[in-house]
Structures are given as C-alpha cells and as structure tokens.
Coordinates of C-alpha atoms in Angstrom, one line a residue:
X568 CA -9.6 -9.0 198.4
X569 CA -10.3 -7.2 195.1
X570 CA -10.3 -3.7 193.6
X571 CA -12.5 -1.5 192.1
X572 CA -12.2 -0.8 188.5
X573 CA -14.7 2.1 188.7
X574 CA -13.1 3.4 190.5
X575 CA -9.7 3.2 189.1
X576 CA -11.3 4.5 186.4
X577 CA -12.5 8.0 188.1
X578 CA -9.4 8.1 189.7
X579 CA -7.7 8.1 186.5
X580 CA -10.0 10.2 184.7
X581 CA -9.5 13.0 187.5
X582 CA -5.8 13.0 187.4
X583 CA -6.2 13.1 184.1
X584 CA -8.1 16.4 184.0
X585 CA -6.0 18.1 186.4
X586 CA -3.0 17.5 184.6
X587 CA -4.0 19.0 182.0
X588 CA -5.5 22.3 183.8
X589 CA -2.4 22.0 185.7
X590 CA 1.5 24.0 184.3
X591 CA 3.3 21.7 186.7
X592 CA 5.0 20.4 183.9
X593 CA 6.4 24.0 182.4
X594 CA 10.0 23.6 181.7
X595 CA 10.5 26.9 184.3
X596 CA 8.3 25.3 187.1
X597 CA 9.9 21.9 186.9
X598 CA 13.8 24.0 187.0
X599 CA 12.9 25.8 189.5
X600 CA 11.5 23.0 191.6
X601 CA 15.0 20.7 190.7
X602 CA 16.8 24.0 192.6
X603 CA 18.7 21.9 195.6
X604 CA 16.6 24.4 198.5
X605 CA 13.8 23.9 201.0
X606 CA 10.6 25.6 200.9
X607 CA 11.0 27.3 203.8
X608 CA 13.6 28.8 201.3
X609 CA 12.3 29.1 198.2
X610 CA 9.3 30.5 200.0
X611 CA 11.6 33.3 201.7
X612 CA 13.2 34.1 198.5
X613 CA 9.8 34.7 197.3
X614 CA 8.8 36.9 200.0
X615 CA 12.3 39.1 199.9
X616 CA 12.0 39.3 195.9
X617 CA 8.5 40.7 196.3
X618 CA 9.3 43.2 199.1
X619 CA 12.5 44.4 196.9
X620 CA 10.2 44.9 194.0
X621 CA 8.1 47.1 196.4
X622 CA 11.1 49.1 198.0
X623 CA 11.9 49.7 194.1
X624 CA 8.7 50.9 192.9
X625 CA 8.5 53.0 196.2
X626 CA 12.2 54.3 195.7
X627 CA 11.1 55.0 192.2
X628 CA 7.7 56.9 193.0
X629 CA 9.2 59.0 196.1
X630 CA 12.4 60.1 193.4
X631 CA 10.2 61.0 190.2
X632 CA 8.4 63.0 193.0
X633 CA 10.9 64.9 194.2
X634 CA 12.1 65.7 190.4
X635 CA 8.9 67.0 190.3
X636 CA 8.7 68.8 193.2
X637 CA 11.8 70.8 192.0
X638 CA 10.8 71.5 188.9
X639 CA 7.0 72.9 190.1
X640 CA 9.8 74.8 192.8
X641 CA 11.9 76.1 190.1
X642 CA 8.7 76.8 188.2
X643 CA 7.7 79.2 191.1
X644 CA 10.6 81.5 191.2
X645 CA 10.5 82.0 187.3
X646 CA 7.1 82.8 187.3
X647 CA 8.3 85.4 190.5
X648 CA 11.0 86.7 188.6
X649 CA 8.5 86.7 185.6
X650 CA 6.1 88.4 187.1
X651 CA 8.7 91.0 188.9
X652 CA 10.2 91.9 185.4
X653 CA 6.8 92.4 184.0
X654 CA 6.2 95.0 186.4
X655 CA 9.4 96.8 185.7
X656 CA 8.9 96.7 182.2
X657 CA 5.4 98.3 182.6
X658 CA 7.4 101.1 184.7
X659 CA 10.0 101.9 182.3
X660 CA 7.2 101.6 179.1
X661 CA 4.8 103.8 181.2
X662 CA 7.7 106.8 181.4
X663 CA 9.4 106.3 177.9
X664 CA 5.7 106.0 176.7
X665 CA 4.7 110.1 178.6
X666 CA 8.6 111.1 177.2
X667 CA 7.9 110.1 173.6
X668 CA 4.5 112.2 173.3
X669 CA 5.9 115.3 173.2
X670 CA 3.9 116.7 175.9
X671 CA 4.8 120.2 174.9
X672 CA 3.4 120.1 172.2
X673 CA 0.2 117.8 172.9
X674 CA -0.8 120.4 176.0
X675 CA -1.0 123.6 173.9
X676 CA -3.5 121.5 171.4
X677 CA -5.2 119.6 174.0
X678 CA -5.3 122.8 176.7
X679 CA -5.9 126.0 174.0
X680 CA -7.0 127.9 176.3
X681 CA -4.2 128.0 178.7
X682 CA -1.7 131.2 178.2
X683 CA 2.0 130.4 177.9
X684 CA 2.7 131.0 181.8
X685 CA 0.4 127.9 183.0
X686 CA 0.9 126.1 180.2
X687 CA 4.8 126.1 181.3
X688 CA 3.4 125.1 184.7
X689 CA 1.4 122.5 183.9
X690 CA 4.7 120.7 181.8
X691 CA 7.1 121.6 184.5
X692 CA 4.6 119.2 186.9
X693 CA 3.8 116.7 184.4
X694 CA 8.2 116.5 183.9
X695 CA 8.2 116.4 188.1
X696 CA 5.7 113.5 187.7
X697 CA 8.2 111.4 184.8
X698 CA 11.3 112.4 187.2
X699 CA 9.5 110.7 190.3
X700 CA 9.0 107.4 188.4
X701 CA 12.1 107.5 186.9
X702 CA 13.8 107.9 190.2
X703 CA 11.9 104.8 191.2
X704 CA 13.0 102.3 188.1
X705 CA 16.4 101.7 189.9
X706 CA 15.2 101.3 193.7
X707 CA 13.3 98.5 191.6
X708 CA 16.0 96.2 190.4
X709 CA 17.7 95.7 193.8
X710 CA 17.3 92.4 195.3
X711 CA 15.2 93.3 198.5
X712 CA 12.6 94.8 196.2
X713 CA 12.1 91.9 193.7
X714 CA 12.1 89.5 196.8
X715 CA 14.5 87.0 194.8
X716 CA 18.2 86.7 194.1
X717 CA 18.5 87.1 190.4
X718 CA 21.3 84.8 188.2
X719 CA 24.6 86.4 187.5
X720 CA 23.3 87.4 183.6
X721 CA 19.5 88.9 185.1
X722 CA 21.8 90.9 187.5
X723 CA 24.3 92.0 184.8
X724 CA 20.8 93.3 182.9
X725 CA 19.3 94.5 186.5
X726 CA 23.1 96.4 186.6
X727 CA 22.5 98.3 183.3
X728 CA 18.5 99.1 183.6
X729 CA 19.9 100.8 187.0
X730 CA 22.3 102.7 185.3
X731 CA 19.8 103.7 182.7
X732 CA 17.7 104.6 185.3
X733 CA 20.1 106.9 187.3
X734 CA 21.3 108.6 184.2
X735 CA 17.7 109.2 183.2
X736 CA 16.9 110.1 186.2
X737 CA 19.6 112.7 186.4
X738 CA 18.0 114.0 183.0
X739 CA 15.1 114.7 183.8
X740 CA 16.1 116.3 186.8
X741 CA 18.3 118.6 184.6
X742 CA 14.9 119.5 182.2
X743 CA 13.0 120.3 185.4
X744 CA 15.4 122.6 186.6
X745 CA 15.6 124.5 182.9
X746 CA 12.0 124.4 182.8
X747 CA 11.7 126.2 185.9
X748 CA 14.3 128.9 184.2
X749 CA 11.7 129.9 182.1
X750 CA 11.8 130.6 178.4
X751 CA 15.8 131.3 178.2
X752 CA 16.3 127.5 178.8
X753 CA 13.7 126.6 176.0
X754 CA 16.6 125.0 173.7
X755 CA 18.3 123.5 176.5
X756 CA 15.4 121.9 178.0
X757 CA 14.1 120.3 174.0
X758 CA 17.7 118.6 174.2
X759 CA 17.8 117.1 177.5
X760 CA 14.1 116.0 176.7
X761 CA 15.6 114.1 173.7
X762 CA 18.8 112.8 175.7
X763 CA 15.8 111.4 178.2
X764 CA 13.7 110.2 175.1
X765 CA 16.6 108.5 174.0
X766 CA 17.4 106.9 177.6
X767 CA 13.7 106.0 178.1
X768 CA 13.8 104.3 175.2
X769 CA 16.6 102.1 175.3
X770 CA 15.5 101.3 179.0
X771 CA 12.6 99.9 178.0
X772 CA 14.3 98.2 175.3
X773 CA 16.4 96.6 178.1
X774 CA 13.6 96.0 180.5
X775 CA 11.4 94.3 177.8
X776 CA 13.9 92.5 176.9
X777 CA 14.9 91.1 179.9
X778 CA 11.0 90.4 180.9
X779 CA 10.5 88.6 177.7
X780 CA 13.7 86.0 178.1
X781 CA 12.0 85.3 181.4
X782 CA 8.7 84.7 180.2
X783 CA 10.3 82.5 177.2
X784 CA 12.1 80.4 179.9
X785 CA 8.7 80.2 182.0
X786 CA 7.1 78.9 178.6
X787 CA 9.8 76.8 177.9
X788 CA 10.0 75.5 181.8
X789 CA 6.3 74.9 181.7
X790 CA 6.0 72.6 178.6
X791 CA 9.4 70.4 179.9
X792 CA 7.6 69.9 183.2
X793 CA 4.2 68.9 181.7
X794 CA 6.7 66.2 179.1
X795 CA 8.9 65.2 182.1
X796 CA 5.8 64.3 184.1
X797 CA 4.2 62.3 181.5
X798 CA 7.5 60.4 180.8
X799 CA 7.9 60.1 184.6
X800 CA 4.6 58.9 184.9
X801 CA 5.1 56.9 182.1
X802 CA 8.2 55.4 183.8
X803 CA 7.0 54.7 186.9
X804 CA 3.9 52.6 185.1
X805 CA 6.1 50.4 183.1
X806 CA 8.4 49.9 186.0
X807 CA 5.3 49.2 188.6
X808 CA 3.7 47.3 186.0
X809 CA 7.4 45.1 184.6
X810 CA 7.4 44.7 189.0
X811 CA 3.8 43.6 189.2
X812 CA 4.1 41.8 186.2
X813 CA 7.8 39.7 187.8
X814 CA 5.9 39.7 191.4
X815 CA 3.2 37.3 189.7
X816 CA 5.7 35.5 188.1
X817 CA 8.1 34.3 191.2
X818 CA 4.6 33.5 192.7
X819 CA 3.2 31.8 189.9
X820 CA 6.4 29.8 189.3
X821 CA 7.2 28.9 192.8
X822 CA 3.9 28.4 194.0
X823 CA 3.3 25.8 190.6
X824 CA 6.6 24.3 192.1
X825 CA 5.3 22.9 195.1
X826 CA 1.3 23.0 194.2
X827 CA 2.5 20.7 191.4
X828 CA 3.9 18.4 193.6
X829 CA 1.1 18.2 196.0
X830 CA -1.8 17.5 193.4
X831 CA 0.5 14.7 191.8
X832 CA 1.0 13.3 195.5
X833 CA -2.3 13.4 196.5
X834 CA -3.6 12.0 193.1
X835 CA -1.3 8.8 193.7
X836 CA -2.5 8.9 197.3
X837 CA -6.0 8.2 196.0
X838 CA -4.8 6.0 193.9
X839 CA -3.5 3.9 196.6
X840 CA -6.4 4.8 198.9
X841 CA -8.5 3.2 196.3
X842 CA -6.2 -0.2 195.7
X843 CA -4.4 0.8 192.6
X844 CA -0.6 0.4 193.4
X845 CA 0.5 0.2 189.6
X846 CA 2.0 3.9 189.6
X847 CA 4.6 6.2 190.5
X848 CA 4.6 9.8 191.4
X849 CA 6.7 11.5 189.5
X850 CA 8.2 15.0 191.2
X851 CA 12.0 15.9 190.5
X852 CA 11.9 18.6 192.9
X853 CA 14.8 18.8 195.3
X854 CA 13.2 19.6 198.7
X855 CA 10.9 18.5 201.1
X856 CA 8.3 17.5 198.7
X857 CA 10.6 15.1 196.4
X858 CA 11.7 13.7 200.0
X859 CA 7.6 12.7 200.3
X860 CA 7.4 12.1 197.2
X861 CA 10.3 9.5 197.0
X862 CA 8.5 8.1 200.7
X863 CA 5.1 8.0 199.2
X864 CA 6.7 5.7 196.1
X865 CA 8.2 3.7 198.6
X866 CA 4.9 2.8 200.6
X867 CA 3.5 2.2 197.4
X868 CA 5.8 -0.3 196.3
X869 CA 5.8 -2.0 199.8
X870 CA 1.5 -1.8 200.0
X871 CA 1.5 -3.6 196.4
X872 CA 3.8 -6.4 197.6
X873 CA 1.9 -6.5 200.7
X874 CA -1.5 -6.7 199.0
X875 CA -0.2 -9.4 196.9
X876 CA 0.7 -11.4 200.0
X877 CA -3.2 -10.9 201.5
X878 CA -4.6 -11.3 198.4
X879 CA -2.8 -14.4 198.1
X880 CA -2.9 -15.6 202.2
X881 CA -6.9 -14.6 201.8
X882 CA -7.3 -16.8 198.9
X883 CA -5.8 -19.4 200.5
X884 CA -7.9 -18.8 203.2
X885 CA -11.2 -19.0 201.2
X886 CA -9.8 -22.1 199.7
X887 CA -9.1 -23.8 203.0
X888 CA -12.5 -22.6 204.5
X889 CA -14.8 -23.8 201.8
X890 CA -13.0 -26.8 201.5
X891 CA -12.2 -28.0 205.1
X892 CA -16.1 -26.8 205.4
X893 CA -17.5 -29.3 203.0
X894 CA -15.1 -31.6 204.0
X895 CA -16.8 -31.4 207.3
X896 CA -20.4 -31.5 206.5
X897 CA -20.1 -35.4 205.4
X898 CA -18.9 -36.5 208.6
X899 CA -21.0 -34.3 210.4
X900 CA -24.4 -35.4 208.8
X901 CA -23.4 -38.8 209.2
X902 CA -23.1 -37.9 213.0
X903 CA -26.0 -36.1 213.4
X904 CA -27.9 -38.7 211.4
X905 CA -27.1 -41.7 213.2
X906 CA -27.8 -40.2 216.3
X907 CA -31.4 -39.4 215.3
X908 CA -31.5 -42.9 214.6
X909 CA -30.3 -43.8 217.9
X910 CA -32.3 -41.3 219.7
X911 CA -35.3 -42.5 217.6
X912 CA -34.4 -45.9 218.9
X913 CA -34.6 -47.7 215.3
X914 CA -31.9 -50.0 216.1
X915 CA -33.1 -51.0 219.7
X916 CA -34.1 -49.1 222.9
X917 CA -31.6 -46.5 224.8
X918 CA -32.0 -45.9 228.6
X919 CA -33.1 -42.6 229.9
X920 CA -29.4 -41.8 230.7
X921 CA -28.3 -42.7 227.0
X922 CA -31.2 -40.7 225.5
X923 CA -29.2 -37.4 227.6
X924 CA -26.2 -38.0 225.5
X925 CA -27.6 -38.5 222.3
X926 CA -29.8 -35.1 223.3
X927 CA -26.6 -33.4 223.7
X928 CA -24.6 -35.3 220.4
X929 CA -27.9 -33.8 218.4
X930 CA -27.4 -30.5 220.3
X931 CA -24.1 -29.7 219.7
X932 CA -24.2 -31.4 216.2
X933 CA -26.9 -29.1 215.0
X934 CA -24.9 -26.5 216.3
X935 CA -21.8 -26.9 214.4
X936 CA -23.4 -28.0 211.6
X937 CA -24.5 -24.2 211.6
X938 CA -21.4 -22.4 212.3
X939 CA -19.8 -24.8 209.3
X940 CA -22.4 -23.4 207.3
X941 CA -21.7 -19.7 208.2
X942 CA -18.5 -20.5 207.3
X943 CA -18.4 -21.7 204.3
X944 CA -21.6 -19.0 203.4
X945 CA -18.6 -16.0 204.5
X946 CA -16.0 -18.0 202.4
X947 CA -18.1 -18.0 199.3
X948 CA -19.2 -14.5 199.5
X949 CA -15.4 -13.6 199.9
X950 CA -14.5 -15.8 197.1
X951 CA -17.1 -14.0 194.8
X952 CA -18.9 -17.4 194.3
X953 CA -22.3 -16.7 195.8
X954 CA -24.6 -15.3 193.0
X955 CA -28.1 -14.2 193.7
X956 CA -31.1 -16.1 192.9
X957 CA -33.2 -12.5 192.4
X958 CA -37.3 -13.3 191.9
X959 CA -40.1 -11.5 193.6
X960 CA -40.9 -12.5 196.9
X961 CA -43.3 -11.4 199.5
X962 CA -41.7 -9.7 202.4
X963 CA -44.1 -10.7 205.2
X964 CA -44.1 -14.1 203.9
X965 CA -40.5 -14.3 204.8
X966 CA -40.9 -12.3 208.5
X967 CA -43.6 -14.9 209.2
X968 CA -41.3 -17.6 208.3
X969 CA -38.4 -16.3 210.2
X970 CA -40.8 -15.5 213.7
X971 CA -42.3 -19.5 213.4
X972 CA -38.7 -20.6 213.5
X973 CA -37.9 -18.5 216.8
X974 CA -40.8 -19.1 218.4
X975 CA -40.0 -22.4 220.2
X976 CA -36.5 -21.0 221.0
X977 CA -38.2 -17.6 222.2
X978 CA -41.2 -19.7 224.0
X979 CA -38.6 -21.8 225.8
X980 CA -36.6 -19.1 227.2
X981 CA -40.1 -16.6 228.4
X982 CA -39.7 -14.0 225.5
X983 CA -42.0 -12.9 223.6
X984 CA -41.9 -12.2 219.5
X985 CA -44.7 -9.9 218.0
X986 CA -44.5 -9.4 214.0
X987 CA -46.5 -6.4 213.5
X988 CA -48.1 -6.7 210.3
X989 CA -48.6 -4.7 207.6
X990 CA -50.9 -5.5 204.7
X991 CA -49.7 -2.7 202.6
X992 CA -46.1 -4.3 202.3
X993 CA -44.7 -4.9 198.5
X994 CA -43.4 -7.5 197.2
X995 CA -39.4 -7.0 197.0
X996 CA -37.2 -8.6 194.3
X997 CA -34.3 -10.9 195.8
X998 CA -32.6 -13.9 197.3
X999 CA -35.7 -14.5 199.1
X1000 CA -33.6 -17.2 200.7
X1001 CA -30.9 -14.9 201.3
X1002 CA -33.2 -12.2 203.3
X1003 CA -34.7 -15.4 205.3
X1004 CA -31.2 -16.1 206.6
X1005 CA -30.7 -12.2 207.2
X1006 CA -34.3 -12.2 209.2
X1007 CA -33.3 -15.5 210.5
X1008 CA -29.8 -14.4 211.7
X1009 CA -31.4 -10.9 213.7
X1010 CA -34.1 -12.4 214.9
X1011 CA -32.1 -15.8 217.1
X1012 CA -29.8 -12.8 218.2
X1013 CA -32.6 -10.8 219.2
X1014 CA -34.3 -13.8 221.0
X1015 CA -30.5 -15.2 222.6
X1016 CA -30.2 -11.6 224.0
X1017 CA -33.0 -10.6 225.4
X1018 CA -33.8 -11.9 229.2
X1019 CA -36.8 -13.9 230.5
X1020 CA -39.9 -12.1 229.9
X1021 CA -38.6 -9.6 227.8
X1022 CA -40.1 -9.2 223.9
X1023 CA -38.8 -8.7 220.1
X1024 CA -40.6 -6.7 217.7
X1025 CA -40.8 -7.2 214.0
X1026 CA -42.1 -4.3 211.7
X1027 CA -41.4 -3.3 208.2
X1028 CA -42.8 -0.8 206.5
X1029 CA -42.3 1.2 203.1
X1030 CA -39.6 4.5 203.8
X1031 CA -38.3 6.9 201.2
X1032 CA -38.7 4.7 198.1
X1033 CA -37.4 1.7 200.2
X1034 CA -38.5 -1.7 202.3
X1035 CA -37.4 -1.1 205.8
X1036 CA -37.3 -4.3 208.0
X1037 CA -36.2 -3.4 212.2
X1038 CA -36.1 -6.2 214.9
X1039 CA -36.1 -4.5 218.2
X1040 CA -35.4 -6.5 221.0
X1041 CA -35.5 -5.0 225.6
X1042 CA -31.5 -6.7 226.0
X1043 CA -28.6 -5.5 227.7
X1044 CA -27.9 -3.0 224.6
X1045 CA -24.6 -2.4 223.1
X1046 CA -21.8 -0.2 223.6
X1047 CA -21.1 2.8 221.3
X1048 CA -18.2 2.1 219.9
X1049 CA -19.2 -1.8 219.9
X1050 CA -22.0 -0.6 216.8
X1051 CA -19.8 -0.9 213.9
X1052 CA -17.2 -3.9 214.8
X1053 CA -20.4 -6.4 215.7
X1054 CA -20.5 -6.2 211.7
X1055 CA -17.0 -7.5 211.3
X1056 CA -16.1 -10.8 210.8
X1057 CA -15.5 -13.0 214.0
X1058 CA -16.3 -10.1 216.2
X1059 CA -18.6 -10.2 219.2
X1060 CA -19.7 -8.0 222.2
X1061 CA -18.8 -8.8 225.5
X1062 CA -22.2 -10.2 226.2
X1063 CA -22.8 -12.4 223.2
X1064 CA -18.6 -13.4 224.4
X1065 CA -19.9 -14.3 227.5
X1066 CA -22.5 -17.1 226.3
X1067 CA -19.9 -19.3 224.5
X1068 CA -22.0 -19.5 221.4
X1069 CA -21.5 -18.9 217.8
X1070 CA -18.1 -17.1 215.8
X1071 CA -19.6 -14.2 215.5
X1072 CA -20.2 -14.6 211.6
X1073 CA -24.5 -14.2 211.5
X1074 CA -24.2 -10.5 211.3
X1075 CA -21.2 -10.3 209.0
X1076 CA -23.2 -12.6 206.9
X1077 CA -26.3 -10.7 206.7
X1078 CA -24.4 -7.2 206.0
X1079 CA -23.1 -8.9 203.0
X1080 CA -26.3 -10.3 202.0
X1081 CA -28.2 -7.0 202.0
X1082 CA -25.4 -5.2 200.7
X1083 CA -25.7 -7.6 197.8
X1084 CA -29.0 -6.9 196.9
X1085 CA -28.6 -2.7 197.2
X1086 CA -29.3 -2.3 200.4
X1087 CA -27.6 -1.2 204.1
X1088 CA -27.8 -2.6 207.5
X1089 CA -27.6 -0.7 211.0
X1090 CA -28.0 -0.8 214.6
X1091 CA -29.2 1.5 216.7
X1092 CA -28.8 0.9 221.3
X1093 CA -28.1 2.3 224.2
X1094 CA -26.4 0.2 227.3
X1095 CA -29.7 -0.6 229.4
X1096 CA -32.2 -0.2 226.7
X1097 CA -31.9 -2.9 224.2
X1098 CA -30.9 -2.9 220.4
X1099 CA -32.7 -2.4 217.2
X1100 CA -31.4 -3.9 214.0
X1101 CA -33.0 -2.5 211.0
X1102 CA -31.8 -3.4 207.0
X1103 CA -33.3 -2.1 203.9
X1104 CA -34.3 -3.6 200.7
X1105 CA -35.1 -1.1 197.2
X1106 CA -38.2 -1.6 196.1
X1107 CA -37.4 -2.0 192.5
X1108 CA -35.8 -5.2 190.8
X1109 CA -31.9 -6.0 192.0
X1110 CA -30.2 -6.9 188.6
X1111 CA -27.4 -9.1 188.7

C-alpha cells in the first residue's frame, strides 16, 4: 500500500490557493467563530439582526414621511391663509386706491361736459359704489369667510382691519348722505372724504401688512421644507446605507465563520481521502463545526495508525508470499520432474494403473505450479518489484500465440476458438510477455466457461487512438454487481466457485498488467448470454 505524491501535491497546492482567496483567518471571523453558541444560533442572531436593521430603516422612512407630510400640510394652510389675505389686501387697496384720486376733482376734468347737477350724481354713485366694498372688507375677515381658523396674532390683525373697516364704512356712509344734501354739505362732505382717505389708507397699510408676513412665512416655510427633505433624505440614505452596509457585515462575518470551517474540513478530508494523514484541521470555533472538526482530527490520527498497521501487515504479506512462493517452486519442480521421468518410464516400466497416478501427480503439479506463480506474480506487482520489459511487439503475434495454447484445452472440451484477424493491426510497445499472460489469462477463462459446443472469439482492432483486444465467449454470463469484484484479488463468481479451480488471481493479474502499461480492462455480460472481456493497449511507446 502506497500513496500518491501527485497527488498530495495537488492536494496541497489547492488548499493552498483557497486559503489564500479565503478571510477565514480575519481576526473578527475567527472571534466570532470562538463565541461558545450553535449555528442554529449564530444563524438566528443573524436573521433577527437583519430583520431589526429592516424594521429600523422602515421606522425611519415611515417617520421622515410623516414630518414631511406635516410640513407639505402646514404648507397648505399658509398658502390658504396666503392666498386669503392677498385677496383682502387687493379689497382694501382697490377702495383706498378710488378714495385717494380725488374723484371730485378727476370727473369735472375727465367728464367737461357734465353741468354741476349730474356731475354731483355721478360722485354720489361712484361714493355708493366705495361704501358697498367697504361694507364688505369686514364680512371678509371672519373665519367662515376665509375658510380657516387664523392664529391668535392674524386674528388680533383680522380684529383691527374689521374695525377699520366698520369705521370706514360708517364714513363713507356719512359722505353719501351729505352728498345727497347737495351743495350746503360741500365742506362737510371734503372732510369726511379725508377722515375715509385717512382710514383707507391705514387699512391697507394693515391689510398689506398682514398679507406680506404671511407670504414671508410661506417663503420661509417653503425653502425649510425643500432643506428638511434633503437632510431627511440624506438621513435616511446614510442610515439605509450604515444598515445595508452592517447587514453585509453580520453575513459576511458569520457566514466566513462556518464557510471557513467547512473548506478547511473538507480540504483535510481530501487529504485523507487521498492517503495523506500528516495534518490537522485547524478550526477554534466553539459549535458544531469545532465538534467535527475535533472528530475529523481524531479519524485522522486513528486512519494513520491504522494505515501504518496494513502497510506494515501487507508488507509482511508480500514478504511471506514471494518467499513461501519461491520457496515452493524448488520442491515442486522436483515433483513434477521426477514424475515425468516416471511417467516417461526412464527408470523402468509403470503399469497402466501407476501411469493414472502419475497422470494425476503431473496434473495437479502443473496446476499448482501455476497458482504459485500467480502468486508470487500478485506479490511482486504489490511489492512494486515487477518492472516492464517495454519493446515493440506485434499484437497478433501474441493472440496467435495465446489461441495455439487453448486450443487443445478448448478442442478437448468441444469449444470452439476463432481469432479473427486483422492485417491492419500495429505493432504496440510493451511487456509482450506481460500482454501474453493477460491474453493467456482471458482466453483459459473464456474456454473453462463456456459449455460443450459453445465458441470464443478473438478480435482486436485500432479504436480512438488505441489497441483494443475483446475475447467473447457464449457462457453462463455474469451477474451485475459480480462485474467489478471478479477484478479483485481472490474473488470469484459463483460459477467459476463452483469448479474448484484456481484463487481467483488471473484477472487481478491481468488488470494490473494493463494498467501498467496505460491501459484499462472491462467486462461487459448478461446472465444467459455469455461475457466479453476487452483491454486496451495505447498505441504509442509506454515509458517506464
């Protein structure tokens, strides 16, 4: 048993890389992972944190948008009361501005032609027209007329403008009535026009006054709502952004907490997978995952002494197989010798009866002799002592070979071997002695298998860059799940089982063999429709 260094290597090399792409080690990650909670915890804090960071922002948003609801509501009614005041100052200007003309005076130039009496008439309507607005200045500053409730210092203002109003009103009604004297009230009616001047004038003073200080506070409302919306707004960014910005954090920190973990886990779980038991995972977390972690250095630890007991239990294995299998041969050849010599009759004649035994000595000799020699072949190739003698080599020379030394087998029990030939087959670099004994090995299984007038076919051909060799033979077939353990060690189906012969080593053998030179080995049956064993050779020279 040995491991791969390539492998170790890649292994290495990979962990490498994603320890360096990884922040697992970030002083934050590994505290947070050394907290003493589960990760069904840690996970839940996670979740709660990042639905409280939502109910903020959303507490946040629906509050800045109710502060700006009541200021675009508060903005309304000023604008109302802006808009009311404006009107009332346009009603007071519009009657101070027909008192301060003189109208007297302007009518006699504008009208010359009018005598004294209808010029008297024509001011006495014109002062009826002034009296009817007037009267209607301080039906305009009670509350059901504006449509709003004004603030106590609007209505204090409101308070005078009606006074104004009713006093001027009460003038005017005074000037119509001299006016309608006649002449004799000429001096009284030019002072009550300049008492109404007078009244008009400091009305409208009021009213503009009051409709100005409204439109300043409109102004003044207007630009603090369009600042307090850009400072809301930007509040609400830096808040959504600082929780947007802490949301990725928690789940950048906790998640690195456990995916941290897992990546150095798995790496040493490769590792191990691969036969490298020289490391430790390191995880300080204090959940679940330093539990696995702690367990996974714990199987390590008790696969590397265990290895190192099979490592050393299959050396000593390999040892006592290639020796006990050498040691063997000597006697066995001396055995198998001396009974060809008996059976041969060089030392004197043997009855019919003795030539049976000897038959069967031979026999069974021969056979051991071959399952020594698969033996000790299986304990080499595990030992790493078999090296390949690679040299070019014709293929169908060697399937010729291996069908001549079946045929007297296949003859004697009524099957039939056909090597289909190919004259277009390359020559192959390899253990041409190896691949004899893989040919050799497929083809007496083929052959043992297959019942009385059944046949074995040989073909190879060239197939996607390779040599393909497949010995098909009409047996008994083999089980499903029996397809991959034939090519284990000491492993036979039920059938081959059943015929007492053999360890079940010639297949073993030869998947070894022509995995040594590149290649792969398969089988391919159905119960009731015999087997096909097929290996592959590459085409170009096997270095070794």
């Amino acid at each position: 048993m040995s491991t791969d260094p390539v492998a170790h290597q890649d292994t290495a090399a990979g962990a490498s890389k994603r320890r360096l792409l990884s922040p697992a080690g970030d002083p934050l990650i590994r505290a947070v992972g050394r907290v003493p909670a589960g990760v069904h915890a840690k996970l839940l804090v996670a979740f709660v944190g990042t639905a409280l960071l939502v109910v903020v922002v959303a507490v946040l948003g629906l509050r800045l948008l109710g502060q700006s609801n009541e200021r675009v509501e508060a903005l309304g009614k000023l604008q109302a009361r802006a808009a009311a005041y404006g009107k009332l100052r346009s009603d007071t200007s519009q009657v101070q501005s027909l008192l301060a003309q003189g109208v007297a005076g302007d009518f006699s130039k504008v009208f010359p032609e009018m005598n004294k009496e209808e010029l008297g008439r024509e001011i006495v309507a014109v002062d009826r027209a002034i009296l009817s607005a007037a009267k209607l200045l301080p039906a305009s500053t009670f509350r059901d007329r504006l449509g709003f409730r004004p603030p106590p210092d609007e209505e204090q203002d409101l308070g005078r403008i009606r006074e104004n109003g009713d006093r001027l009103a009460s003038k005017l009604q005074q000037l119509v009535d001299a006016e309608e004297i006649g002449p004799t009230q000429a001096v009284r009616a030019n002072s009550l026009r300049g008492e109404a001047e007078s009244l008009a004038n400091e009305l409208d003073a009021r009213a503009t006054e009051l409709a100005n200080s409204t439109t300043s506070r409109t102004d003044a409302l207007i630009a603090q709502n369009a600042s307090a919306y850009e400072h809301s707004r930007n509040v609400f960014i830096g808040v959504a952004a600082a929780a947007i910005a802490l949301a990725l954090v928690l789940g950048f920190v906790l998640s690195w907490s456990m995916i941290g973990p897992i990546q150095s886990i798995d790496t040493r779980l490769a590792a191990i997978a691969s036969g490298d038991f020289s490391g430790h995972v390191d995880v300080t977390n204090r959940d679940e995952l330093g539990a696995l972690a702690t367990n996974v250095n714990r199987m390590n630890d008790e696969l590397r002494r265990l290895y190192r007991e099979l490592e050393t239990t299959s050396q000593h294995k390999s040892d006592f197989l290639a020796n006990m299998s050498h040691e063997l041969r000597t006697p066995m050849n001396a055995i198998i010798g001396f009974s060809q010599v008996l059976r041969e009759g060089l030392v004197g004649d043997v009855n019919e009866k003795q030539a049976e035994y000897l038959d069967d000595i031979l026999s069974s000799g021969n056979h051991l002799l071959s399952l020594i020699n698969d033996v000790l072949d299986l304990s080499k190739v595990e030992a790493g002592q078999v090296e390949l003698q690679v040299a070019p080599f014709s293929l169908q020379d060697a399937l010729e070979r291996g069908v001549s030394m079946v045929r007297e087998q296949a003859m004697t029990e009524g099957v039939q071997v056909n090597l289909h030939r190919n004259g277009s087959l390359d020559v192959v670099s390899g253990d041409e002695r190896r691949i004899r004994q893989v040919i050799f090995n497929l083809l007496s299984n083929a052959v043992k298998f297959t019942p009385e007038g059944g046949q074995v076919d040989v073909n190879a051909a060239r197939v996607d860059g390779e040599m393909r060799v497949s010995v098909a033979d009409s047996g008994p077939g083999i089980a499903a799940e029996d397809l991959e353990r034939i090519f284990e060690e000491f492993q036979q189906t039920e059938a081959g089982a059943s015929q007492h012969e053999g360890t079940g080593l010639g297949l073993a053998l030869s998947k070894r063999f022509v995995e040594m030179h590149g290649g792969r080995i398969w089988c391919e049956s159905e119960l009731g429709e015999g087997s096909t064993f097929e290996f592959t050779l590459p085409v170009k020279p096997v270095e070794r």
